[in-house]
XYZ file of C-alpha atoms in Angstrom:
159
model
C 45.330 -13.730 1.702
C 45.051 -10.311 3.188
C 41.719 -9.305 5.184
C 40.088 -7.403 2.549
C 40.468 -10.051 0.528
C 39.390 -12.492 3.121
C 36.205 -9.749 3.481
C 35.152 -9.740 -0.372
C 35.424 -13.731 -0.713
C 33.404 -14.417 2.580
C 30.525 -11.863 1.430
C 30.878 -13.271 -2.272
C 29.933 -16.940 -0.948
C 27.562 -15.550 1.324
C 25.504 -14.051 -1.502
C 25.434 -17.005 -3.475
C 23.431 -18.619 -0.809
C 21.302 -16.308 -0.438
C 19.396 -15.516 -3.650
C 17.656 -19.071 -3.626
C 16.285 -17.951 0.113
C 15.619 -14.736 -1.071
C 13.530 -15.831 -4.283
C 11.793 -18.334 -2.007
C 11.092 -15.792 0.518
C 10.155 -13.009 -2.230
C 7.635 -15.769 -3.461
C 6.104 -16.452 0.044
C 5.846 -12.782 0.805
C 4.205 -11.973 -2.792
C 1.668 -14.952 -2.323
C 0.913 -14.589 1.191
C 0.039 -10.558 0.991
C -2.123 -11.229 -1.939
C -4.276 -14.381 0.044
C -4.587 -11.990 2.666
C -5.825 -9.056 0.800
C -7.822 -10.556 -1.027
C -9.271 -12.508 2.057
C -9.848 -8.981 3.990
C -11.645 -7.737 0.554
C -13.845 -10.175 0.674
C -14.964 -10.066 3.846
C -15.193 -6.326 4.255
C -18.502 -4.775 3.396
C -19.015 -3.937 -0.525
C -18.343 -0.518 -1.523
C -18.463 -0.997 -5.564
C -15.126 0.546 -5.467
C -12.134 -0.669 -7.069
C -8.678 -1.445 -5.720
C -7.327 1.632 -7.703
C -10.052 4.116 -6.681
C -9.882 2.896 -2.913
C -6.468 3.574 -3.076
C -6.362 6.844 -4.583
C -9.026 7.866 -1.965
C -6.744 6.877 0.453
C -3.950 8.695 -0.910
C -6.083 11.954 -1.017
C -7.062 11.113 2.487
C -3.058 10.929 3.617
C -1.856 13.874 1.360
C -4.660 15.720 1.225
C -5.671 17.759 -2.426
C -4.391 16.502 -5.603
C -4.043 16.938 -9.228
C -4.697 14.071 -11.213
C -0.735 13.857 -12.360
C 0.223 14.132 -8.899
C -1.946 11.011 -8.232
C -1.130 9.080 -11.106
C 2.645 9.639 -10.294
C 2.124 8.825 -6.569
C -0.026 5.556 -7.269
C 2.338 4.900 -10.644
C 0.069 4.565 -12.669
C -0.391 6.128 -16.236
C -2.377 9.541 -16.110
C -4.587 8.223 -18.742
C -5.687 5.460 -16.175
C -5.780 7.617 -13.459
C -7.913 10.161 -15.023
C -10.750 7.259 -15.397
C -10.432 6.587 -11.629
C -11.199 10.434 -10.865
C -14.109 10.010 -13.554
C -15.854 6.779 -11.503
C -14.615 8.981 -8.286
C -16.744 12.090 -9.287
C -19.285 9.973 -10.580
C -20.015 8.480 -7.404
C -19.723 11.954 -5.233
C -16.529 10.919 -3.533
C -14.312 13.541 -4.828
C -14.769 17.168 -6.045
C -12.295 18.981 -8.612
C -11.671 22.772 -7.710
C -9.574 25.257 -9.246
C -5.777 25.073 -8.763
C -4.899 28.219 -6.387
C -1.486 28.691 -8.514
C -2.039 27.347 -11.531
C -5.714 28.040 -13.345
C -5.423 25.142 -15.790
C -5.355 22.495 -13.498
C -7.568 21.045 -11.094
C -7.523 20.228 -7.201
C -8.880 16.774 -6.327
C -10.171 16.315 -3.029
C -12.392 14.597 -0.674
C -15.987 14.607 -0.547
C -17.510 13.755 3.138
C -19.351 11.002 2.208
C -15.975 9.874 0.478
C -13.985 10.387 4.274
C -17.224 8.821 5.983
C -16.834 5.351 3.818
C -13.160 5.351 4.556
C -14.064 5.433 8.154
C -16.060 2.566 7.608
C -14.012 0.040 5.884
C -10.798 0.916 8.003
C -12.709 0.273 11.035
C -14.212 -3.364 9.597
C -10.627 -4.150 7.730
C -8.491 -3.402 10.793
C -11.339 -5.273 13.222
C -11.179 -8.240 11.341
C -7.387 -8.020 11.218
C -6.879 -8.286 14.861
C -9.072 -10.568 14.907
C -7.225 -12.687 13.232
C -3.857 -11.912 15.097
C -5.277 -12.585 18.110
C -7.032 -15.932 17.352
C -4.779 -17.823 14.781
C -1.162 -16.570 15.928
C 0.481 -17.008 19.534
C 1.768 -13.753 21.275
C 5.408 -14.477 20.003
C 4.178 -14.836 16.570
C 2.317 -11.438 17.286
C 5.573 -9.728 18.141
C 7.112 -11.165 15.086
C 4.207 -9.747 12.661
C 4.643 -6.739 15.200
C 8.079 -5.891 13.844
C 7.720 -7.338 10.038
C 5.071 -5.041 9.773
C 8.203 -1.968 9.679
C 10.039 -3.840 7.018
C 7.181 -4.105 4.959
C 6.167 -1.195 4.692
C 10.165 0.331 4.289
C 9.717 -2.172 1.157
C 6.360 -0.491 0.044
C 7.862 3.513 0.327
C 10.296 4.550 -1.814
């Protein structure tokens, strides 16, 4: 059998090992992330916000100003639902809508400072009881392990 076809048969078995360990893994990953968010969540201080309208705080926090398609596209979600976010959002004083400097119809979404000051917060609570944790339920080489899953994650989160 010549090498390449050597090459294709050897990576053709190896695949067929590997989805099983790959759905189990998937399933471990999906279940795991969700136990701990939600864990975190309920721990942190209540904000009355939802996991949609943190999120596109946080977006407008990272990217700075917005339009409302921008963010629906970047949080893929559909603008319809993203427009009710923004409503809640202004609603609350966490985000102000100014004129687009290019385009007059739309609108700039940004940050209020109360809106940056309660992101503060909860980062600061989240990410102190996360190393928390780390520190008192996983061993140092388990630490270095979550030290460099935590760069394939989030290559699995981006696009």
């Amino acid at each position: 059998m010549p090498d390449d076809a050597q090459d294709q048969q050897q990576h053709q078995q190896g695949q067929q090992g590997a989805p099983q360990q790959l759905q189990e893994t998937a399933e471990e990953l999906a279940l795991s992330l969700g136990l701990l968010v939600r864990r975190l969540r309920a721990e942190a201080s209540t904000s009355g916000l939802t996991l949609s309208q943190e999120a596109a705080l946080k977006r407008l926090e990272r990217e700075g100003p917005r339009t409302a398609a921008e963010l629906a596209r970047a949080e893929q979600v559909r603008p319809q639902s993203m427009l009710a976010t923004v409503g809640a959002l202004l609603a609350e004083g966490l985000i102000e809508r100014t004129p687009h400097p290019e385009d007059g119809r739309q609108l700039l979404i940004s940050l209020t400072e109360p809106a940056r000051t309660l992101l503060r917060e909860r980062r600061a609570a989240g990410r102190g009881r996360l190393v928390e944790l780390i520190a008192t339920r996983l061993d140092p080489a388990e630490q270095q392990t979550l030290h460099e899953a935590a760069g394939l994650l989030r290559r699995l989160a981006t696009d």
